[in-house]
Amino acid sequence: MRLSRYFLPVLKENPAEAQIVSHRYMLRAGMIRQQAAGIYSWLPLGFKVLRRIEQIVHEEQQRAGHIPMLMPTLQPADLWRESGRYDDYGEEMLRITDRHKRDMLYGPTNEEMITDIFRAHISSYKDLPLTLYHVQWKFRDEIRPRFGVMRGREFLMKDGYNFDLTKADALHAYNRHLVSYLRTYERMGLQALPMRADSGPIGGDNTHEFLVLADTGESEVYYDSAVTDIRLGARAIDYDDHAQCQAVMEEFTALYARTDETHDPAAFAAIPAARQRMARGIEVGQIFYFGTKYSEPMGATVVTADGGRVPVHMGSHGIGVSRLLGAIIEASHDDKGIIWPEGVTPFHCGIVNLKQGDAGTDAACMEVYTALKARGLDPLYDDRDERAGAKFATMDLIGLPWRITAGPRGLASGKVELTCRRTGLTEEMPAPDAIERIAAIYKDI
Ligand code: P5A
C-alpha cells in the first residue's frame, strides 16, 4: 500500500478521553473511531490488525479440529427462556422488540443458540465428539464501557462450543481448548497465563481465564512467579491425544495462579515468599466446562450405544478478539507508539522515502516496494511529500516492526537502511539484502 493512497487519519494530539496507552495509540494511529459509548468503527489500519488476529484464531481452532460456522448477532428471546437465562442475565443484555412485537436480543454469547442447532440435527452418540465455533460480534450493555476496545459494548469474540458423550470426553475438549489457546496467544507475541476463575453467568465449576499481565488490566490476580517461565513453544501437539493435552494442561495449571474471585490466601501464603506475586491482568479468554447445564433443560440428547438417551456434556470457550488489540498494545509499546509483534502487524515493513520527488530515490523506493510485494509481503510505502521527521514519527506510532529507509546519500553508495522498531537498531546494506532479511523474518510467521 502506498500511504498517499491509503486512509490513515493519524492524530497529533493525545485524545483527552483515552486513559490508557492502548486506547490512546489506537485513536492516534487512526485505527478506530468511537461511534457511541463502547461502540467503534474499525478504520483500515485497525481493521487489518483485527483481521490478522482473527486469522490466527481460525488457524489454531481448525488445527485443534474445531469447525467454523457463523450464527447471527440477533437471537430470539424464547431460546433464552428455555435455559432460564433470559431473566437471569440482567441489564447487560440488550433487549429488542421487532415490528411483530417479538422479543429479540443482541447476543452476548451463544450457548442457547448452538444447543438449539445441535438438538435439531444430532441425535446419536456416533456423531460425537463435536466442537463448533464462530467469530462474531457480541453486545453486552456494560455499565462502564471504557479503555476503548478493552471493555466495549459491541465487541468481537471467538466462541466455541463442545458436545461430548461423557464428562471425560468433555474434559478433553476443555484441555484441548486450553492448549490451542496457549498456542494462539503465543503466535500473537503474548504470554497469557491460565488462571482459576469464577464462571459467572455462563455456569459450571471448571473454568480458567487467560490473563496478560499489565498494570492497566481490570482483573486482580495472584500467582506463583514460576508460572511465567513456562512456554508452549514449538512443541508438536496431537490434539486427539487425551493424555498429552491433559499433561500440558496440568503443566500450565499446577502452580498457583488465580483471579481475585477464587483467590485462596492460605494457599497463596504457602508459595515461597520470593515467588508470591500480586498484579493486574487483562482477561483475553476464558474456557468453561458446564456439563448438562444447557443440554438438559433444552433437550439436547443423544441415543447411546445401549439404546438409552442422555443429555450431552458441554463446554464453551471464548477469546476476546477485539480486546486482544488493546492487550497486545499494552504489552508492546514505547513512548513513540505501538510495537507490533510480527505475527499480527498490519503491514510487514514500512518504506520511508527521504526525498520524495527525487527521481533516483523514488525509483529505488518503488523497486523495494515491488520486490517486497513479489515476495508475498505487504509493505506500507510512505510516498507522501512530507519531512523525514514526520514520516518517522508516523512509522513509529503505527508500530510496523521493520522499516527500510532510502535517501540520496545512502543510495549514492548503493545502500538503504534497515531499522528494527523494537530495538531501534539500524543497519546499512544494499536493498536486495534488506529485502532478503525481511523475507527471512516472515518466512515462518
Ligand atoms: C465462552 C464463549 C463467554 O462468553 N461463552 C461463549 C463464554 N465467556 S466470557 O469470558 O464472558 O467472554 C469471552 C471473552 O470475551 C472477551 N470479552 C470482552 N471483550 C471486550 N469487551 C467486553 N465487554 C468483553 N466481555 C468479554 C474477554 O476476553 C473474555 O475472556
Coordinates of C-alpha atoms and ligand atoms in Angstrom, one line a residue:
M1 CA 0.0 0.0 0.0
R2 CA 1.2 3.5 -0.8
L3 CA 0.5 5.8 2.1
S4 CA -0.5 8.7 -0.3
R5 CA -3.5 6.5 -1.4
Y6 CA -4.4 5.0 2.0
F7 CA -6.7 6.2 4.7
L8 CA -4.7 6.7 7.9
P9 CA -6.1 9.6 9.9
V10 CA -3.3 10.0 12.4
L11 CA -3.9 12.4 15.3
K12 CA -1.1 14.6 16.5
E13 CA -2.6 15.4 19.9
N14 CA -3.3 13.0 22.7
P15 CA -7.1 12.4 22.8
A16 CA -8.3 13.6 26.2
E17 CA -10.8 10.7 26.6
A18 CA -8.2 8.0 26.5
Q19 CA -6.9 6.9 29.9
I20 CA -4.7 4.1 28.9
V21 CA -1.9 3.8 26.4
S22 CA -3.5 1.2 24.1
H23 CA -6.7 3.4 23.7
R24 CA -4.6 6.5 23.2
Y25 CA -2.4 4.9 20.5
M26 CA -5.3 3.2 18.7
L27 CA -7.0 6.6 18.4
R28 CA -3.8 8.4 17.5
A29 CA -2.8 5.8 14.9
G30 CA -6.2 6.1 13.2
M31 CA -7.2 2.6 14.0
I32 CA -10.7 3.1 15.5
R33 CA -13.3 5.8 15.9
Q34 CA -15.8 5.8 18.7
Q35 CA -19.4 6.0 17.4
A36 CA -21.2 5.7 20.7
A37 CA -20.1 4.6 24.2
G38 CA -18.3 1.3 23.8
I39 CA -19.1 1.1 20.0
Y40 CA -16.4 1.6 17.5
S41 CA -15.8 1.8 13.7
W42 CA -12.7 -0.1 12.7
L43 CA -10.7 2.1 10.4
P44 CA -8.5 0.5 7.8
L45 CA -5.3 0.1 9.9
G46 CA -7.3 -1.2 12.9
F47 CA -9.4 -3.5 10.7
K48 CA -6.2 -5.0 9.2
V49 CA -4.9 -6.0 12.7
L50 CA -8.3 -7.2 13.7
R51 CA -8.5 -9.5 10.6
R52 CA -4.9 -10.7 11.3
I53 CA -5.8 -11.7 14.9
E54 CA -9.0 -13.4 13.7
Q55 CA -7.0 -15.3 11.1
I56 CA -4.6 -16.7 13.7
V57 CA -7.6 -17.7 15.9
H58 CA -9.2 -19.5 12.9
E59 CA -5.9 -21.3 12.1
E60 CA -5.4 -22.5 15.6
Q61 CA -9.0 -23.5 16.2
Q62 CA -9.0 -25.6 13.0
R63 CA -5.6 -27.1 13.9
A64 CA -7.3 -28.3 17.1
G65 CA -10.1 -29.9 15.0
H66 CA -12.8 -27.3 15.7
I67 CA -15.3 -26.5 12.9
P68 CA -16.0 -22.9 11.9
M69 CA -19.5 -21.6 11.2
L70 CA -21.5 -18.4 11.7
M71 CA -24.5 -17.6 13.9
P72 CA -26.4 -14.3 13.8
T73 CA -26.0 -11.4 16.1
L74 CA -29.7 -11.2 16.8
Q75 CA -31.4 -14.0 18.7
P76 CA -35.0 -14.8 19.7
A77 CA -35.7 -14.4 23.4
D78 CA -37.6 -17.7 23.5
L79 CA -34.4 -19.7 23.3
W80 CA -33.1 -17.9 26.4
R81 CA -36.4 -18.5 28.2
E82 CA -35.8 -22.2 27.7
S83 CA -32.4 -22.2 29.5
G84 CA -33.7 -19.8 32.2
R85 CA -31.1 -17.1 31.3
Y86 CA -33.4 -14.6 29.8
D87 CA -34.4 -13.3 33.2
D88 CA -31.1 -14.1 34.9
Y89 CA -28.8 -12.2 32.5
G90 CA -29.8 -8.8 33.8
E91 CA -29.2 -5.4 32.3
E92 CA -26.1 -6.4 30.3
M93 CA -28.5 -8.0 27.8
L94 CA -29.7 -5.6 25.1
R95 CA -33.3 -6.5 24.5
I96 CA -35.0 -5.6 21.3
T97 CA -38.7 -5.9 20.1
D98 CA -39.3 -6.4 16.4
R99 CA -42.2 -5.0 14.4
H100 CA -44.3 -8.1 15.2
K101 CA -43.7 -7.4 18.9
R102 CA -41.5 -10.4 19.2
D103 CA -38.8 -10.3 21.9
M104 CA -35.3 -10.4 20.5
L105 CA -31.9 -9.7 21.9
Y106 CA -28.4 -8.8 20.6
G107 CA -26.4 -11.9 21.6
P108 CA -24.0 -11.5 24.5
T109 CA -22.9 -15.2 23.9
N110 CA -24.4 -18.2 22.0
E111 CA -24.8 -21.2 24.4
E112 CA -28.5 -21.4 23.8
M113 CA -28.4 -21.0 20.0
I114 CA -25.7 -23.6 19.5
T115 CA -27.6 -26.0 21.7
D116 CA -30.7 -25.4 19.6
I117 CA -28.7 -26.2 16.4
F118 CA -27.3 -29.3 18.0
R119 CA -30.7 -30.7 19.1
A120 CA -32.2 -30.1 15.7
H121 CA -29.6 -32.1 13.8
I122 CA -27.8 -34.5 16.1
S123 CA -29.3 -37.5 17.9
S124 CA -26.7 -40.2 18.0
Y125 CA -23.6 -40.7 20.1
K126 CA -21.9 -41.7 16.8
D127 CA -21.8 -38.0 15.8
L128 CA -19.8 -37.1 18.8
P129 CA -17.4 -35.5 19.7
L130 CA -18.2 -32.2 18.0
T131 CA -16.8 -28.7 18.5
L132 CA -18.3 -25.8 16.6
Y133 CA -17.2 -22.2 16.8
H134 CA -17.7 -18.9 15.2
V135 CA -16.1 -15.4 15.3
Q136 CA -19.0 -12.9 15.7
W137 CA -19.9 -9.6 17.2
K138 CA -21.4 -9.6 20.7
F139 CA -23.2 -7.0 22.6
R140 CA -23.1 -6.5 26.4
D141 CA -24.5 -3.3 27.7
E142 CA -21.6 -2.8 30.1
I143 CA -22.4 -0.3 32.8
R144 CA -19.0 1.3 32.3
P145 CA -17.6 0.7 28.8
R146 CA -14.0 2.0 28.9
F147 CA -10.5 1.8 27.7
G148 CA -11.5 1.7 24.1
V149 CA -11.8 -1.8 22.7
M150 CA -10.8 -3.4 26.0
R151 CA -14.3 -3.1 27.5
G152 CA -16.6 -2.4 24.7
R153 CA -20.3 -2.8 24.5
E154 CA -20.1 -4.2 21.0
F155 CA -17.0 -6.5 20.7
L156 CA -15.7 -9.3 18.5
M157 CA -15.4 -12.7 20.2
K158 CA -14.4 -16.2 19.1
D159 CA -16.8 -18.5 20.8
G160 CA -16.6 -22.3 20.6
Y161 CA -18.9 -25.0 22.0
N162 CA -18.0 -28.7 22.5
F163 CA -20.6 -31.5 22.6
D164 CA -19.4 -34.8 24.1
L165 CA -20.9 -38.1 25.3
T166 CA -19.2 -38.2 28.7
K167 CA -17.7 -35.9 31.2
A168 CA -14.2 -37.4 30.5
D169 CA -14.5 -36.5 26.8
A170 CA -15.8 -33.0 27.6
L171 CA -12.8 -32.5 29.9
H172 CA -10.5 -33.5 27.0
A173 CA -12.3 -30.8 24.9
Y174 CA -11.5 -28.4 27.8
N175 CA -7.9 -29.3 27.8
R176 CA -7.7 -29.2 24.0
H177 CA -9.0 -25.6 24.1
L178 CA -6.6 -24.7 26.8
V179 CA -3.6 -25.9 24.7
S180 CA -4.9 -24.3 21.5
Y181 CA -5.4 -21.0 23.3
L182 CA -1.8 -21.1 24.6
R183 CA -0.6 -21.5 21.0
T184 CA -2.9 -18.8 19.7
Y185 CA -1.7 -16.2 22.2
E186 CA 2.0 -17.1 21.7
R187 CA 1.7 -16.6 18.0
M188 CA 0.5 -13.1 18.7
G189 CA 3.6 -12.4 20.8
L190 CA 1.7 -12.6 24.1
Q191 CA 2.1 -14.5 27.2
A192 CA -1.4 -15.3 28.6
L193 CA -1.5 -17.2 31.9
P194 CA -4.3 -19.6 32.5
M195 CA -5.8 -18.8 36.0
R196 CA -8.5 -20.5 38.0
A197 CA -11.5 -18.2 37.8
D198 CA -15.2 -17.8 38.5
S199 CA -17.7 -18.9 35.9
G200 CA -20.3 -16.0 36.3
P201 CA -23.4 -16.2 34.2
I202 CA -22.0 -18.9 31.9
G203 CA -22.0 -21.5 34.7
G204 CA -20.1 -24.6 35.8
D205 CA -17.3 -25.1 38.3
N206 CA -14.5 -25.8 35.9
T207 CA -13.1 -22.6 34.3
H208 CA -9.9 -20.9 33.6
E209 CA -9.3 -17.3 32.4
F210 CA -6.3 -16.4 30.3
L211 CA -4.6 -13.2 31.6
V212 CA -2.0 -11.0 30.1
L213 CA -0.1 -9.2 32.9
A214 CA -0.4 -5.4 32.6
D215 CA -0.8 -2.6 35.2
T216 CA -3.8 -1.3 33.3
G217 CA -5.6 -4.7 33.4
E218 CA -9.0 -4.7 35.1
S219 CA -8.5 -8.1 36.9
E220 CA -6.6 -8.5 40.2
V221 CA -4.5 -11.7 40.0
Y222 CA -2.4 -13.7 42.4
Y223 CA 0.2 -16.1 41.2
D224 CA 3.4 -18.0 41.7
S225 CA 6.0 -16.2 39.6
A226 CA 7.3 -19.6 38.3
V227 CA 4.3 -19.8 36.0
T228 CA 5.7 -17.0 33.9
D229 CA 8.7 -19.3 33.0
I230 CA 6.5 -21.9 31.1
R231 CA 6.1 -21.6 27.4
L232 CA 4.3 -23.9 24.9
G233 CA 6.8 -23.0 22.2
A234 CA 7.1 -25.1 19.0
R235 CA 6.4 -28.5 20.6
A236 CA 4.2 -30.8 18.5
I237 CA 0.7 -31.3 19.8
D238 CA -1.6 -34.1 18.8
Y239 CA -5.0 -32.7 19.7
D240 CA -6.6 -36.2 19.7
D241 CA -4.1 -37.4 22.3
H242 CA -6.0 -37.1 25.6
A243 CA -3.0 -37.8 27.8
Q244 CA -0.8 -35.2 26.0
C245 CA -3.4 -32.5 26.2
Q246 CA -4.0 -33.2 29.9
A247 CA -0.3 -33.2 30.6
V248 CA 0.1 -29.8 29.0
M249 CA -3.0 -28.5 30.9
E250 CA -1.5 -29.8 34.2
E251 CA 1.9 -28.3 33.5
F252 CA 0.3 -24.9 33.0
T253 CA -2.2 -25.0 35.8
A254 CA -0.3 -26.9 38.6
L255 CA 1.2 -23.8 40.1
Y256 CA -0.9 -21.2 42.0
A257 CA -2.5 -18.7 39.6
R258 CA -5.9 -17.3 40.4
T259 CA -8.1 -14.2 39.8
D260 CA -9.4 -12.4 42.9
E261 CA -12.7 -14.2 42.7
T262 CA -11.1 -17.6 43.5
H263 CA -8.1 -16.3 45.4
D264 CA -7.3 -18.5 48.4
P265 CA -5.0 -16.6 50.8
A266 CA -3.9 -19.7 52.7
A267 CA -2.8 -21.5 49.5
F268 CA -1.1 -18.3 48.3
A269 CA 0.8 -18.0 51.6
A270 CA 2.2 -21.5 51.0
I271 CA 4.2 -20.3 47.9
P272 CA 7.8 -19.4 48.7
A273 CA 7.7 -15.7 49.6
A274 CA 10.1 -14.6 46.8
R275 CA 7.7 -16.1 44.2
Q276 CA 4.4 -14.6 45.5
R277 CA 3.0 -12.1 43.1
M278 CA 0.0 -9.8 43.2
A279 CA -0.6 -8.0 40.0
R280 CA -3.2 -6.9 37.4
G281 CA -4.1 -8.6 34.2
I282 CA -6.2 -8.3 31.0
E283 CA -8.6 -11.2 30.5
V284 CA -8.2 -12.2 26.9
G285 CA -10.0 -15.5 27.0
Q286 CA -12.0 -17.9 29.2
I287 CA -12.8 -21.6 28.9
F288 CA -15.7 -23.4 30.7
Y289 CA -16.9 -26.9 31.3
F290 CA -20.6 -26.8 32.5
G291 CA -21.8 -30.4 31.8
T292 CA -25.5 -30.5 31.1
K293 CA -26.5 -27.0 32.2
Y294 CA -27.9 -26.2 28.8
S295 CA -28.4 -29.6 27.2
E296 CA -30.8 -30.8 29.9
P297 CA -33.3 -28.0 30.0
M298 CA -33.1 -27.6 26.2
G299 CA -33.4 -31.3 25.4
A300 CA -30.1 -31.8 23.6
T301 CA -29.7 -35.5 24.0
V302 CA -28.2 -38.4 22.1
V303 CA -29.0 -42.1 21.8
T304 CA -26.2 -44.2 23.4
A305 CA -24.8 -47.5 22.2
D306 CA -27.1 -49.4 24.5
G307 CA -30.2 -47.5 23.2
G308 CA -30.6 -45.1 26.2
R309 CA -30.8 -41.4 25.8
V310 CA -28.6 -38.9 27.7
P311 CA -28.0 -35.2 27.6
V312 CA -24.7 -34.2 26.1
H313 CA -21.8 -32.8 28.1
M314 CA -20.9 -29.3 27.0
G315 CA -18.4 -26.5 27.5
S316 CA -17.8 -23.1 25.9
H317 CA -14.7 -21.3 25.2
G318 CA -14.1 -17.6 24.3
I319 CA -11.4 -15.4 23.0
G320 CA -11.7 -11.6 23.2
V321 CA -10.7 -11.0 19.6
S322 CA -11.2 -7.2 19.6
R323 CA -9.9 -6.8 23.1
L324 CA -6.7 -8.6 22.0
L325 CA -5.6 -5.5 20.0
G326 CA -5.6 -3.5 23.2
A327 CA -3.9 -6.2 25.2
I328 CA -1.1 -6.5 22.6
I329 CA -0.5 -2.8 22.6
E330 CA -0.5 -2.7 26.4
A331 CA 2.2 -5.4 26.3
S332 CA 4.2 -4.0 23.4
H333 CA 4.8 -0.2 23.0
D334 CA 7.2 2.6 23.9
D335 CA 6.8 6.3 24.2
K336 CA 6.8 6.8 20.5
G337 CA 4.0 4.4 19.7
I338 CA 3.0 0.8 19.1
I339 CA 5.4 -2.0 18.5
W340 CA 3.5 -4.8 16.7
P341 CA 4.8 -8.3 17.1
E342 CA 5.5 -9.8 13.6
G343 CA 2.6 -12.2 13.9
V344 CA -0.1 -9.5 13.9
T345 CA 1.5 -6.5 12.3
P346 CA -0.8 -4.7 9.8
F347 CA 2.0 -4.3 7.3
H348 CA 5.2 -6.3 7.3
C349 CA 7.5 -3.4 6.7
G350 CA 7.4 0.3 6.2
I351 CA 9.3 2.1 3.5
V352 CA 10.4 5.7 4.0
N353 CA 11.4 7.8 1.1
L354 CA 13.7 10.6 2.5
K355 CA 13.5 12.7 -0.7
Q356 CA 10.1 12.4 -2.4
G357 CA 10.3 13.8 -5.9
D358 CA 14.0 12.9 -6.4
A359 CA 13.9 10.6 -9.4
G360 CA 16.6 8.2 -8.2
T361 CA 15.2 7.9 -4.6
D362 CA 11.6 7.5 -5.9
A363 CA 12.7 4.7 -8.3
A364 CA 14.7 2.9 -5.6
C365 CA 11.8 3.0 -3.2
M366 CA 9.4 1.7 -5.8
E367 CA 11.8 -1.1 -6.5
V368 CA 12.0 -2.1 -2.9
Y369 CA 8.2 -1.9 -2.7
T370 CA 7.7 -4.0 -5.8
A371 CA 10.3 -6.6 -4.7
L372 CA 8.7 -7.0 -1.2
K373 CA 5.3 -7.5 -2.8
A374 CA 6.7 -10.0 -5.3
R375 CA 7.8 -12.0 -2.2
G376 CA 4.2 -12.1 -1.0
L377 CA 4.8 -9.4 1.7
D378 CA 2.6 -6.4 2.4
P379 CA 4.7 -3.2 2.7
L380 CA 3.5 0.3 3.5
Y381 CA 5.4 2.8 1.4
D382 CA 5.4 6.4 2.8
D383 CA 5.4 8.2 -0.5
R384 CA 3.9 11.5 0.8
D385 CA 5.6 14.8 0.3
E386 CA 6.5 15.2 4.0
R387 CA 9.5 15.9 6.1
A388 CA 11.6 12.9 7.1
G389 CA 10.9 13.6 10.8
A390 CA 7.1 13.4 10.2
K391 CA 7.4 10.2 8.3
F392 CA 9.5 8.6 11.0
A393 CA 7.0 9.7 13.7
T394 CA 4.1 8.2 11.8
M395 CA 6.0 4.9 11.3
D396 CA 7.0 4.8 14.9
L397 CA 3.4 5.5 16.0
I398 CA 1.8 2.8 13.9
G399 CA 4.4 0.4 15.0
L400 CA 5.5 -1.6 12.0
P401 CA 8.3 -3.9 13.2
W402 CA 10.7 -3.2 10.3
R403 CA 11.4 -0.1 8.3
I404 CA 13.5 0.4 5.1
T405 CA 14.7 4.0 4.7
A406 CA 16.1 5.2 1.4
G407 CA 17.7 8.6 0.7
P408 CA 20.0 10.1 -2.0
R409 CA 23.1 9.9 0.3
G410 CA 22.8 6.2 1.1
L411 CA 21.8 5.3 -2.4
A412 CA 24.9 7.0 -3.8
S413 CA 26.9 4.2 -2.1
G414 CA 24.3 1.6 -3.1
K415 CA 22.7 1.3 0.4
V416 CA 19.4 1.6 2.3
E417 CA 18.8 1.5 6.0
L418 CA 17.0 -1.4 7.7
T419 CA 15.7 -0.4 11.2
C420 CA 14.1 -2.7 13.8
R421 CA 11.3 -0.9 15.6
R422 CA 11.7 -2.8 18.8
T423 CA 15.4 -2.3 19.3
G424 CA 15.8 0.9 17.3
L425 CA 18.9 -0.6 15.7
T426 CA 19.7 0.5 12.2
E427 CA 22.0 -1.3 9.7
E428 CA 23.0 -0.1 6.3
M429 CA 23.0 -2.6 3.4
P430 CA 22.2 -3.0 -0.3
A431 CA 18.4 -3.0 -0.9
P432 CA 18.4 -6.7 -2.1
D433 CA 19.9 -7.7 1.2
A434 CA 17.3 -5.8 3.2
I435 CA 14.6 -7.4 1.2
E436 CA 16.1 -10.8 1.8
R437 CA 16.3 -10.1 5.6
I438 CA 12.6 -9.1 5.8
A439 CA 11.5 -12.1 3.7
A440 CA 13.5 -14.4 6.1
I441 CA 12.0 -12.9 9.2
Y442 CA 8.4 -13.6 7.9
K443 CA 9.2 -17.0 6.4
D444 CA 7.7 -19.0 9.3
I445 CA 5.2 -16.5 10.6
Ligands
P5A1 C1 -17.2 -18.5 26.4 C2 -17.6 -18.4 24.9 C3 -18.2 -16.4 27.4 O1 -18.9 -15.6 27.0 N1 -19.5 -18.0 26.2 C4 -19.0 -18.3 24.8 C5 -18.4 -17.9 27.1 N2 -17.1 -16.1 28.1 S1 -16.6 -14.7 28.5 O2 -15.5 -14.8 29.4 O3 -17.7 -13.9 29.1 O4 -16.1 -13.9 27.3 C6 -15.1 -14.4 26.5 C7 -14.0 -13.3 26.3 O5 -14.6 -12.2 25.6 C8 -13.9 -11.0 26.0 N3 -14.9 -10.0 26.5 C9 -14.9 -8.7 26.1 N4 -14.1 -8.0 25.2 C10 -14.3 -6.7 25.0 N5 -15.3 -6.0 25.7 C11 -16.1 -6.7 26.5 N6 -17.1 -6.0 27.1 C12 -15.9 -8.1 26.8 N7 -16.5 -9.0 27.6 C13 -15.9 -10.2 27.4 C14 -12.9 -11.4 27.1 O6 -11.6 -11.5 26.5 C15 -13.5 -12.7 27.6 O7 -12.4 -13.6 28.1

